CSV table of C-alpha atoms and ligand atoms in Angstrom, one decimal:
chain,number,residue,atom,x,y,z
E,15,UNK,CA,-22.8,-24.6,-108.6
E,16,UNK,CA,-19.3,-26.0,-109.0
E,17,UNK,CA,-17.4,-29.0,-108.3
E,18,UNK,CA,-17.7,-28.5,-104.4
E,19,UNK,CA,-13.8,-28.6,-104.1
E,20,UNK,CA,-13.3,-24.7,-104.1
E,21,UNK,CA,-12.5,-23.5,-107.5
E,22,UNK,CA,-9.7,-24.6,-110.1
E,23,UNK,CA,-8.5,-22.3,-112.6
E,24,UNK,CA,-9.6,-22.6,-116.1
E,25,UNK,CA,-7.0,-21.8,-118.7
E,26,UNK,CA,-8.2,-20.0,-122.2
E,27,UNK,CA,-6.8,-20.4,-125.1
E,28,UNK,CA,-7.4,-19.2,-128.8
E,29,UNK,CA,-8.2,-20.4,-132.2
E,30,UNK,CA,-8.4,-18.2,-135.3
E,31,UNK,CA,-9.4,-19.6,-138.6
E,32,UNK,CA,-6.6,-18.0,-140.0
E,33,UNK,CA,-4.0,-19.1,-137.5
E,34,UNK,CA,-5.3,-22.1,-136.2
E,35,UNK,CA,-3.9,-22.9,-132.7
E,36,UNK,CA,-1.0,-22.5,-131.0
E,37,UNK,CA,0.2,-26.1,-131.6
E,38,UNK,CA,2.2,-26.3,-127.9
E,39,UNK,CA,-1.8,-25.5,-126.9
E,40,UNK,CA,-3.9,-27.5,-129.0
E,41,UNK,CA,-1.7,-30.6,-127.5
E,42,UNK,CA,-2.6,-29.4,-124.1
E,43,UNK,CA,-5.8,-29.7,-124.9
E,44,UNK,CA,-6.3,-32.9,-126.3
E,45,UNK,CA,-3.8,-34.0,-123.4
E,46,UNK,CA,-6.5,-32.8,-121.0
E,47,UNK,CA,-8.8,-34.6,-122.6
E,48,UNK,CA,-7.0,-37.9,-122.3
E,49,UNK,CA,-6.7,-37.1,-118.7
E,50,UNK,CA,-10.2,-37.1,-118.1
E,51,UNK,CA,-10.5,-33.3,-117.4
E,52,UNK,CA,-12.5,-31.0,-119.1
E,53,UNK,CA,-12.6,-28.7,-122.1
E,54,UNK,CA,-15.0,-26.4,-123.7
E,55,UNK,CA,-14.3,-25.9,-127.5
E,56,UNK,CA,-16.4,-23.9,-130.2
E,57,UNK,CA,-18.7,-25.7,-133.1
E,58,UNK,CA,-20.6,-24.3,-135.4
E,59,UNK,CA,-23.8,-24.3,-133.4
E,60,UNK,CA,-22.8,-23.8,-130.2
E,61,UNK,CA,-20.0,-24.2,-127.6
E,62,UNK,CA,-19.6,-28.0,-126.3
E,63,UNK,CA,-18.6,-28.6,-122.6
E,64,UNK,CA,-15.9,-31.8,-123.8
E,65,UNK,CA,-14.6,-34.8,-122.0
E,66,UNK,CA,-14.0,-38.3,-122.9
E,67,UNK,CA,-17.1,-39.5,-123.7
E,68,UNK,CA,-15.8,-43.1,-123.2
E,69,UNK,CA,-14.7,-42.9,-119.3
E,70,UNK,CA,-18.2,-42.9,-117.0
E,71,UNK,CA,-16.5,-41.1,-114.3
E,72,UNK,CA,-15.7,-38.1,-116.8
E,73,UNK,CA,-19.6,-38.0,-117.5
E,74,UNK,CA,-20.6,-37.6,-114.2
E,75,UNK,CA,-18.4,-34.9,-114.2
E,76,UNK,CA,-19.4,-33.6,-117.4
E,77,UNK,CA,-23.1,-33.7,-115.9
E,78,UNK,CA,-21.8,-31.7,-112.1
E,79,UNK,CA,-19.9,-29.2,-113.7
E,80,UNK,CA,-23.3,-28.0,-115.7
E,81,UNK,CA,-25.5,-28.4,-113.0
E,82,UNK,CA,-27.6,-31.3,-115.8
E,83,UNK,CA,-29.7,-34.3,-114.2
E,84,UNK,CA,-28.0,-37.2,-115.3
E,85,UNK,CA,-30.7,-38.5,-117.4
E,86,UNK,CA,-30.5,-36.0,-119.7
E,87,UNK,CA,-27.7,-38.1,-122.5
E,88,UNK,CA,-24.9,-36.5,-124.4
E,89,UNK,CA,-23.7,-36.3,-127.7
E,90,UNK,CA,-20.9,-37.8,-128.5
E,91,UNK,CA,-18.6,-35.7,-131.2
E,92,UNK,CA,-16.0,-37.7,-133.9
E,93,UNK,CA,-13.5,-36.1,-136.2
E,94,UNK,CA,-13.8,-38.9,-138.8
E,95,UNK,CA,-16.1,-41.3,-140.0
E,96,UNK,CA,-14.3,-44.5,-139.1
E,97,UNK,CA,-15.1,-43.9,-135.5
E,98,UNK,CA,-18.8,-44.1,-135.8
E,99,UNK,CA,-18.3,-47.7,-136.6
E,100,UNK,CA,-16.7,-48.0,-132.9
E,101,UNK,CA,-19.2,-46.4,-130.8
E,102,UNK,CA,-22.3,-47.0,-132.8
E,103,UNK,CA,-24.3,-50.5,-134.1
E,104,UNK,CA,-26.7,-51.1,-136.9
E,105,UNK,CA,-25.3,-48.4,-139.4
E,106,UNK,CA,-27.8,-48.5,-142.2
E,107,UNK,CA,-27.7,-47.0,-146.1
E,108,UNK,CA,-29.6,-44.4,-144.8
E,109,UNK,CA,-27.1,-43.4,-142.2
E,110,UNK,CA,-24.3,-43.8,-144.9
E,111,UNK,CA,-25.7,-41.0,-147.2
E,112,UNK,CA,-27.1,-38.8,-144.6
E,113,UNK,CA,-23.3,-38.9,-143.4
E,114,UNK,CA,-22.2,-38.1,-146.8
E,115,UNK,CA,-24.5,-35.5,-147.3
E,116,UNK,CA,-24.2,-33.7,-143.7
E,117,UNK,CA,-21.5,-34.6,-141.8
E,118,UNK,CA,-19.2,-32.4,-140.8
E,119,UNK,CA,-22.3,-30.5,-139.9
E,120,UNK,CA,-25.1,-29.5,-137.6
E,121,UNK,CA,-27.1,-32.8,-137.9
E,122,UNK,CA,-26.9,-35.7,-135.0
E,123,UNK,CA,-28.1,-38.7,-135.3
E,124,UNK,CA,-29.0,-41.4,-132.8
E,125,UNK,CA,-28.4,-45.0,-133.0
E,126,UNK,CA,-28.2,-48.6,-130.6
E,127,UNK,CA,-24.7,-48.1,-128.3
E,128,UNK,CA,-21.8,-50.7,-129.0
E,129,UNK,CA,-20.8,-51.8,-125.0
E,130,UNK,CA,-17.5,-49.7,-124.9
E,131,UNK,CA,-20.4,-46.5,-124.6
E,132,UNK,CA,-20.9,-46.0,-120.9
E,133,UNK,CA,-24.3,-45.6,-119.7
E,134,UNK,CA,-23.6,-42.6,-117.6
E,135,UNK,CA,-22.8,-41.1,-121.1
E,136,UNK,CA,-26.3,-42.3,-122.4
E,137,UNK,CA,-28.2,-41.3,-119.6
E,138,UNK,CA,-28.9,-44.9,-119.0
E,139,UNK,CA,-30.4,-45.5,-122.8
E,140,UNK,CA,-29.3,-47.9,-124.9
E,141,UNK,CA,-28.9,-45.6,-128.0
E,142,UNK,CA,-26.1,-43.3,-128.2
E,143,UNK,CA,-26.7,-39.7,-130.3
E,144,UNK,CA,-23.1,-38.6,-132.5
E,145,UNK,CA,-22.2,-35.9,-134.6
E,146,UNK,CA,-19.1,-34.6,-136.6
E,147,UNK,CA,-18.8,-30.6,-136.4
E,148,UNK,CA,-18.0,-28.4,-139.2
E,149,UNK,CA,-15.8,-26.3,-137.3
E,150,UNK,CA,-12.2,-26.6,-138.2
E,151,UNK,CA,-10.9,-26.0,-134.8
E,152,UNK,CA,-13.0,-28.4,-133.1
E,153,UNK,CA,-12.3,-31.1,-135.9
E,154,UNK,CA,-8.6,-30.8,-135.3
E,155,UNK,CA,-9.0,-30.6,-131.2
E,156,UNK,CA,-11.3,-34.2,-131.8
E,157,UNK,CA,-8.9,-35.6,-134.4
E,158,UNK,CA,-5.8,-34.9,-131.3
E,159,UNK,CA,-8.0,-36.3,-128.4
E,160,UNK,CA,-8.4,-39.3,-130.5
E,161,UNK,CA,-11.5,-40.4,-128.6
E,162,UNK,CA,-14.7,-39.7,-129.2
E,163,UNK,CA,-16.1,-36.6,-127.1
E,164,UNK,CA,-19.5,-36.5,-125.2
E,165,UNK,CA,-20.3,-33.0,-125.3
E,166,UNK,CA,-23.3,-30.9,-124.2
E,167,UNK,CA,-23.4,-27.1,-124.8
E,168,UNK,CA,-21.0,-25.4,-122.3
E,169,UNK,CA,-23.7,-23.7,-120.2
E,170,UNK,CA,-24.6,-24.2,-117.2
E,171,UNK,CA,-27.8,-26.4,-116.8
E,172,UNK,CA,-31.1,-23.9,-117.8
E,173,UNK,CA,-29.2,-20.9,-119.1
E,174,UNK,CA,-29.6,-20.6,-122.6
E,175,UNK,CA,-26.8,-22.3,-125.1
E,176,UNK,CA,-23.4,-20.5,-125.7
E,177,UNK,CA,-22.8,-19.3,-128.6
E,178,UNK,CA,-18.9,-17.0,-127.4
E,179,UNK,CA,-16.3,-17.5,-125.1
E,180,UNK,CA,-17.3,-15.2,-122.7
E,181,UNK,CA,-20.6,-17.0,-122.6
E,182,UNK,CA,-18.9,-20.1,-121.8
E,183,UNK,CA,-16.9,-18.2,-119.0
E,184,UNK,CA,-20.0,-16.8,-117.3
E,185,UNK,CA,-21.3,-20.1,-116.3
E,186,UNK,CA,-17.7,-22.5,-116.1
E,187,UNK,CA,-15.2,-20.3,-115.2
E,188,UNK,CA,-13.6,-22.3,-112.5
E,189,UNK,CA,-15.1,-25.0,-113.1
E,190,UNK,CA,-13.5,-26.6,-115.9
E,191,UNK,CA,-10.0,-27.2,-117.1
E,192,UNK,CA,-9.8,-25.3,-120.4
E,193,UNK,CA,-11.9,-23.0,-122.8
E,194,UNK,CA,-11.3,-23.3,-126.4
E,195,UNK,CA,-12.0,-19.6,-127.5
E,196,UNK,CA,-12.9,-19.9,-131.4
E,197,UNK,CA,-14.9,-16.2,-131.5
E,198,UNK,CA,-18.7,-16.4,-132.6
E,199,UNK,CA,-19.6,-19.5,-133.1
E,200,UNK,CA,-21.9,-19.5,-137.3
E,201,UNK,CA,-25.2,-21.4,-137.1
E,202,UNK,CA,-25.6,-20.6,-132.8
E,203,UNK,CA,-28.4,-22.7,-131.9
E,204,UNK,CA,-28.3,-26.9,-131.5
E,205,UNK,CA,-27.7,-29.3,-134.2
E,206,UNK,CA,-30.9,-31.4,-135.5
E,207,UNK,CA,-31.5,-34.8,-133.6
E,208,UNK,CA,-32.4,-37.5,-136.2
E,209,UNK,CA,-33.2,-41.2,-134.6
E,210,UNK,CA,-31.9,-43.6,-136.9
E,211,UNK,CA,-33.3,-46.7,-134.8
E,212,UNK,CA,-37.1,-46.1,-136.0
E,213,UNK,CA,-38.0,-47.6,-139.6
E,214,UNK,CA,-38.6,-43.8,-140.9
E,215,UNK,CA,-36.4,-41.7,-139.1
E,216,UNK,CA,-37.7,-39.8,-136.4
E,217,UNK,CA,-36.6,-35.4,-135.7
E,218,UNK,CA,-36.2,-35.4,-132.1
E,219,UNK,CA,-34.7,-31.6,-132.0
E,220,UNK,CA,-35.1,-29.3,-135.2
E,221,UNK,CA,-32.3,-27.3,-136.2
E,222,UNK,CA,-29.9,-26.0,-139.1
E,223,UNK,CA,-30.6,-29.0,-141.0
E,224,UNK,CA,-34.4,-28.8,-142.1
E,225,UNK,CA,-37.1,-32.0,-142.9
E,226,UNK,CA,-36.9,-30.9,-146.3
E,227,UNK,CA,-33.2,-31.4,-146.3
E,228,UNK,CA,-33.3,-34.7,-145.1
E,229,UNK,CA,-36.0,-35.9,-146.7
E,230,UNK,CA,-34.6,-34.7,-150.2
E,231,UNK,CA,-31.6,-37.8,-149.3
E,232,UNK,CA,-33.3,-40.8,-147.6
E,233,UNK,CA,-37.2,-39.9,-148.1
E,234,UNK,CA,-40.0,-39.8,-145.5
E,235,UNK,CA,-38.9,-38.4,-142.2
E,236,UNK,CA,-41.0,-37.3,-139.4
E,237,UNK,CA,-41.0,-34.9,-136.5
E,238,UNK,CA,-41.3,-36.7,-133.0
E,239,UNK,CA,-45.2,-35.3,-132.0
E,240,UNK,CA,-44.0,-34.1,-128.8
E,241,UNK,CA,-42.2,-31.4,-130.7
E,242,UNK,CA,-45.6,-29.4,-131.6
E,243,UNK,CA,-48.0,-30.7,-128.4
E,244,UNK,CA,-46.4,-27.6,-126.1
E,245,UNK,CA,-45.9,-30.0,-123.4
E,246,UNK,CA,-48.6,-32.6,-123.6
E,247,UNK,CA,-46.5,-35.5,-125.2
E,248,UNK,CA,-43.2,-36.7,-124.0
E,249,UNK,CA,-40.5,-35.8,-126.3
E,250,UNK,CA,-38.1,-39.1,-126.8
E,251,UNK,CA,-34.6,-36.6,-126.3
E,252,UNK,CA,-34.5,-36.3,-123.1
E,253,UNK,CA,-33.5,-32.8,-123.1
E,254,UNK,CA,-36.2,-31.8,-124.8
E,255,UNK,CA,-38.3,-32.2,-121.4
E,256,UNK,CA,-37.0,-29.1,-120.0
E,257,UNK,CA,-37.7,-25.5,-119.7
E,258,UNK,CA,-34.2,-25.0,-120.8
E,259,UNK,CA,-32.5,-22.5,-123.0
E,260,UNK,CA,-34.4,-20.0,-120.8
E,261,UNK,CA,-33.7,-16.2,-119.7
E,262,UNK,CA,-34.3,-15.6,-115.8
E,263,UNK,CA,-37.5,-13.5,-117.2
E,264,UNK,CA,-40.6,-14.6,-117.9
E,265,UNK,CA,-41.3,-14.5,-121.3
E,266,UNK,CA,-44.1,-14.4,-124.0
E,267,UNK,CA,-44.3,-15.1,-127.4
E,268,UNK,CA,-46.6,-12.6,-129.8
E,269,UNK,CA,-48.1,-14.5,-133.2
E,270,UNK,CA,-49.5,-13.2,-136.2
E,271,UNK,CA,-49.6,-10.3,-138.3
E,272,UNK,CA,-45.8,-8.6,-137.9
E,273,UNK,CA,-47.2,-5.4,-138.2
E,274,UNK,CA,-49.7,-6.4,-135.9
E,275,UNK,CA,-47.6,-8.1,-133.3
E,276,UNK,CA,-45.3,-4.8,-132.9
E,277,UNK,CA,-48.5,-2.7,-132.4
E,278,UNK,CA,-49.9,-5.6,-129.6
E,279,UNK,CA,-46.4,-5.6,-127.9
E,280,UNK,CA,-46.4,-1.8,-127.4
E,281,UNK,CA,-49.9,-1.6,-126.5
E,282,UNK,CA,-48.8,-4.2,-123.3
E,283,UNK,CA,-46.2,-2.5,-122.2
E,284,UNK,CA,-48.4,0.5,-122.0
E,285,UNK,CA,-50.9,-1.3,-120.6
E,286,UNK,CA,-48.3,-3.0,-118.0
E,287,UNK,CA,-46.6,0.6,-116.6
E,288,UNK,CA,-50.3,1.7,-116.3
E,289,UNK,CA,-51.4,-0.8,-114.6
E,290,UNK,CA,-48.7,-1.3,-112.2
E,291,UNK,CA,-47.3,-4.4,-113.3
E,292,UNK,CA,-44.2,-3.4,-114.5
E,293,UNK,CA,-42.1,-0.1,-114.5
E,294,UNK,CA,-41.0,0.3,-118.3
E,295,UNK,CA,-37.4,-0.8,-117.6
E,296,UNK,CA,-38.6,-4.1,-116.0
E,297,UNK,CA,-39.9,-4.8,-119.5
E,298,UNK,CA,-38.1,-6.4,-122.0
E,299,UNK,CA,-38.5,-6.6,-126.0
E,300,UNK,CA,-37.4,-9.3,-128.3
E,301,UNK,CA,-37.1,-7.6,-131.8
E,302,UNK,CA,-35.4,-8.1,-135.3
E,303,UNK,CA,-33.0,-5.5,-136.2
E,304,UNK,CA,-36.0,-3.8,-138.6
E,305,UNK,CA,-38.4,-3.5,-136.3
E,306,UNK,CA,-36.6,-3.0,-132.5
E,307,UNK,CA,-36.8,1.1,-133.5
E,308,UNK,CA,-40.1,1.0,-133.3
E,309,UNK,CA,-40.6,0.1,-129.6
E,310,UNK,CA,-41.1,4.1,-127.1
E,311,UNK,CA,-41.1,2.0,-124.1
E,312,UNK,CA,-39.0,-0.6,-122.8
E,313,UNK,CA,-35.7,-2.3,-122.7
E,314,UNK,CA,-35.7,-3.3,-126.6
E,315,UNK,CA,-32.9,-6.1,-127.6
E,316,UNK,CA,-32.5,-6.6,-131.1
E,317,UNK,CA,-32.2,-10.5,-132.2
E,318,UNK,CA,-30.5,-9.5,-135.5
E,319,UNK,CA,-32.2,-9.2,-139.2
E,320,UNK,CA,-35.2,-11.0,-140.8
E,321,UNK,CA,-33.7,-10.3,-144.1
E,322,UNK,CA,-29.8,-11.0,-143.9
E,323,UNK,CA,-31.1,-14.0,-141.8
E,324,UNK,CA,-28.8,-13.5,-138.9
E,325,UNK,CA,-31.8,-14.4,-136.2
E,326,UNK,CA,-30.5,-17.5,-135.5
E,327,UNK,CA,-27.1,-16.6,-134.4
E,328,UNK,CA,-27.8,-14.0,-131.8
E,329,UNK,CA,-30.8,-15.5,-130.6
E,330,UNK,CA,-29.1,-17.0,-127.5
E,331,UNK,CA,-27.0,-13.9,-127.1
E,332,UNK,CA,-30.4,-12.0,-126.3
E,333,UNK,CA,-31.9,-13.9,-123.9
E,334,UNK,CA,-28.4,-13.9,-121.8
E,335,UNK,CA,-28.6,-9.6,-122.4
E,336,UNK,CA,-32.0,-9.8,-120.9
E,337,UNK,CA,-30.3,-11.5,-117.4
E,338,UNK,CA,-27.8,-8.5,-117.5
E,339,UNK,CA,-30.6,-6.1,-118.1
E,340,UNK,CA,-32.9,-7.9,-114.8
E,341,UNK,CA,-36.2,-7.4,-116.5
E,342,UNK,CA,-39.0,-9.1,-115.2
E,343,UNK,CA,-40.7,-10.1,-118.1
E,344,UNK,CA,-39.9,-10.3,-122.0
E,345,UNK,CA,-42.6,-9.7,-124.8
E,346,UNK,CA,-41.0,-11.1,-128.1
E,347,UNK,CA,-41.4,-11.2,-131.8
E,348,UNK,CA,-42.0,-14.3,-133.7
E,349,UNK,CA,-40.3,-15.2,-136.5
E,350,UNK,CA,-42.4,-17.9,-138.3
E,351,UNK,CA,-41.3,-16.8,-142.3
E,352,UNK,CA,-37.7,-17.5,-142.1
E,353,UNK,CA,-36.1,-20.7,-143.8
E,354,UNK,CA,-35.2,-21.8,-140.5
E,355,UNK,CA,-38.7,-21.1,-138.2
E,356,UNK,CA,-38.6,-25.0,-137.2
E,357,UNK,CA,-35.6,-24.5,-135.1
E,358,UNK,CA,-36.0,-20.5,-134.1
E,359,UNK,CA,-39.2,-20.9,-132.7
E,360,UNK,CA,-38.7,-24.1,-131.2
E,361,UNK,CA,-35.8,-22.6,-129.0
E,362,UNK,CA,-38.0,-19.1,-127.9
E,363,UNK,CA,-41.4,-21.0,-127.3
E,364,UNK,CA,-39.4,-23.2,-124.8
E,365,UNK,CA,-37.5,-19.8,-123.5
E,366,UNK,CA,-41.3,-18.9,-122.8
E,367,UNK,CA,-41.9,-22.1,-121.3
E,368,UNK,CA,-44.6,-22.3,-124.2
E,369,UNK,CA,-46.5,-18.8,-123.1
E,370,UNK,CA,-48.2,-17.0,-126.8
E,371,UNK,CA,-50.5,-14.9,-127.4
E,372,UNK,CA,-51.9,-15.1,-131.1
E,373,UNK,CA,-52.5,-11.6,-132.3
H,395,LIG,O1,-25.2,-28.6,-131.6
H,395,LIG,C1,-25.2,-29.5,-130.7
H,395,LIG,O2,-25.8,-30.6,-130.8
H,395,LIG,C2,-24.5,-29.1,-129.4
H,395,LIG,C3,-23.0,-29.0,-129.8
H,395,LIG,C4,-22.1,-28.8,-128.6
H,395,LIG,O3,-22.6,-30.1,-130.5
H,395,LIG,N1,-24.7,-30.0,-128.4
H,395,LIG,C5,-25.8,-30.1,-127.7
H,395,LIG,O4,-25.8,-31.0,-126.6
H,395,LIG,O5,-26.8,-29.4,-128.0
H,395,LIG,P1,-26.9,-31.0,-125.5
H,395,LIG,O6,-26.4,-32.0,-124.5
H,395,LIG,O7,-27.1,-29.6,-125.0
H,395,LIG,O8,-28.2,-31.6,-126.1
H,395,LIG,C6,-28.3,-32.9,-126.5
H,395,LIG,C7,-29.7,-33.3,-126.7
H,395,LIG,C8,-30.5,-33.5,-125.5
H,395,LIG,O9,-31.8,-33.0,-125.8
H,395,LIG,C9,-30.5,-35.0,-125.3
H,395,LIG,O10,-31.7,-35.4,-124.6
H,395,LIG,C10,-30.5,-35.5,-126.7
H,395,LIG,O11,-29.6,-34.6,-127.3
H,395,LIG,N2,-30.0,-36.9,-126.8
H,395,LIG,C11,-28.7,-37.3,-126.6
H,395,LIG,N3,-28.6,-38.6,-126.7
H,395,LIG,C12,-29.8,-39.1,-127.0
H,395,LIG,C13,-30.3,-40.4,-127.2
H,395,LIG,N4,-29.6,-41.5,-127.1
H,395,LIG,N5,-31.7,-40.5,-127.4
H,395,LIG,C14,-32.5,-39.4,-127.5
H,395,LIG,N6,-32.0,-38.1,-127.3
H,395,LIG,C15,-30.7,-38.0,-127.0
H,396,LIG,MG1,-28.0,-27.9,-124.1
């Protein structure tokens, strides 16, 4: 992967929310930017891979330093609310309050493009998606660009989102310009898609921002179809086609019974070493913190606590472990009674490439 012009070196820098940036730093950044090179910052649901999201040729590179097919559109990220009306057409009530109610936060929403958005930054559609973050760091980094930023998550095309630096440097070190490192990032999975150009709005992605919330501001929205179909039905985000956020492993999803999912996933493993398949350690095991003792046999990677509801953010985090571990194949929980199932199981049934088994 790369740029094909033998590497560059990527510069890191820090934000803290207690100290902010360096200042000297922050300008470099936003300098680069305007430049047309490249930054990675932190949000609050993942790491964004930045670049003017005005400038088609900084797109295209944008698209060759992940390794993405250029269909695939980005999202383009303002500090304030006044640039929506430069980049976006046919701003409704709707929009107005959803704005007030979510933005900064992880919700994007997708309208028609005004011209001055390029069509390399659209994938070639005439609708543009945008979102404000609520991450202080990256507000002030937008707010010192001063243009709006098209930004994907920071990893390279197929590996699952980034939700820490050293994530980020795994997959772009040398690549890029400039990493903004901001620590763990809070929600760490993608923001919610919401098209705005359909009468009822439209979820093209779940996320932090659930149909309930919505719905409780502008009334009846609807999850795009393709969402639930596993595959039969084609999803209107792009991105939503691929087997992305996805470990090297192949992976299955268990359903049912918690109880009697841990007892099925033990009893496979057993049934794998005996049968050949798989030595133990080739095995991985996608658990929540209350439930990964229970696993004798295989390589067991906790996914954080049902209860204190930190699933979400380490969920990426695990599947990347399960790369460094080289298993061949992952068995995982499912985690259907949290608040936020929509989006969790969204992201591991795609890891899976859609593979269950209901127990
Ligand atoms: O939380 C997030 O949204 C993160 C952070 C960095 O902000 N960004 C992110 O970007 O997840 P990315 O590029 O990994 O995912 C963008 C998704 C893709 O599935 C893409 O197809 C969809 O948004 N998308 C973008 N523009 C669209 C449009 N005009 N119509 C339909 N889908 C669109
Ligand atoms: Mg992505």
């Amino acid at each position: 992967m790369g740029n094909g012009e033998g590497a560059m070196t990527t510069k890191y820098i820090k934000w803290t929310p207690a100290g902010g940036f360096d200042r000297d730093e922050l300008s470099e950044a936003a300098q680069v930017i305007r430049e047309g090179g490249l930054v990675a910052f932190p949000t609050e649901t993942v790491y964004g891979l930045g670049g003017n999201g005005l400038r088609p040729e900084v797109s295209k590179k944008i698209y060759a330093a992940k390794g993405r097919p250029s269909d695939n559109p980005l999202i383009l990220h303002i500090a304030e609310r006044k640039q929506l009306d430069l980049i976006a057409r046919g701003i409704s009530g709707k929009t107005e309050k959803l704005a007030d109610a979510f933005w900064p936060g992880p919700l994007t929403m997708i309208f028609e493009k005004a011209s001055c958005v390029p069509y390399e930054t659209t994938g070639g559609l005439g609708t543009v998606a945008v979102r404000m973050p609520d991450h202080t760091g990256a507000l002030e980094f937008l707010k010192r660009a001063g243009v709006p930023v098209a930004a994907p998550s920071a990893n390279t095309s197929g590996r699952p989102s980034p939700t820490k630096a050293a994530h980020v440097r795994e997959d772009l070190d040398g690549i890029i310009d400039m990493v903004i490192d901001g620590g763990d990032v809070g929600i760490g999975y993608e923001s919610t898609i919401l098209d705005m150009t359909e009468t009822i709005p439209v979820i093209l992605r779940p996320g932090a921002v659930t149909k309930k919330m919505l719905s409780d501001v502008i009334g009846e929205v609807v999850m795009d179809p393709a969402l639930m179909s596993a595959g039969r039905d084609r999803p209107k985000a792009p991105g939503m086609k691929y087997r992305h956020y996805a470990p090297k492993a192949d992976m299955i999803v268990f359903q049912g019974n918690l109880a009697a999912v841990a007892d099925r996933i033990q009893k496979q493993v057993q049934s794998y070493v005996c049968d050949g398949s798989y030595k133990a350690e080739e095995i991985g095991i996608l658990a929540a913190e209350e439930t990964a003792g229970s696993y004798p046999e295989g390589q067991v990677v906790s996914v954080g606590s049902r209860k204190k509801g930190t699933v979400g953010k380490m969920i990426y985090g695990a599947l990347r472990k399960f790369d460094e571990l080289h298993v061949k194949i992952i068995l995982s929980e499912s985690f259907y009674e949290l608040e936020q199932q929509e989006a969790i199981m969204n992201r591991l049934l795609k890891a899976a490439g859609q593979r269950t088994i209901d127990v």
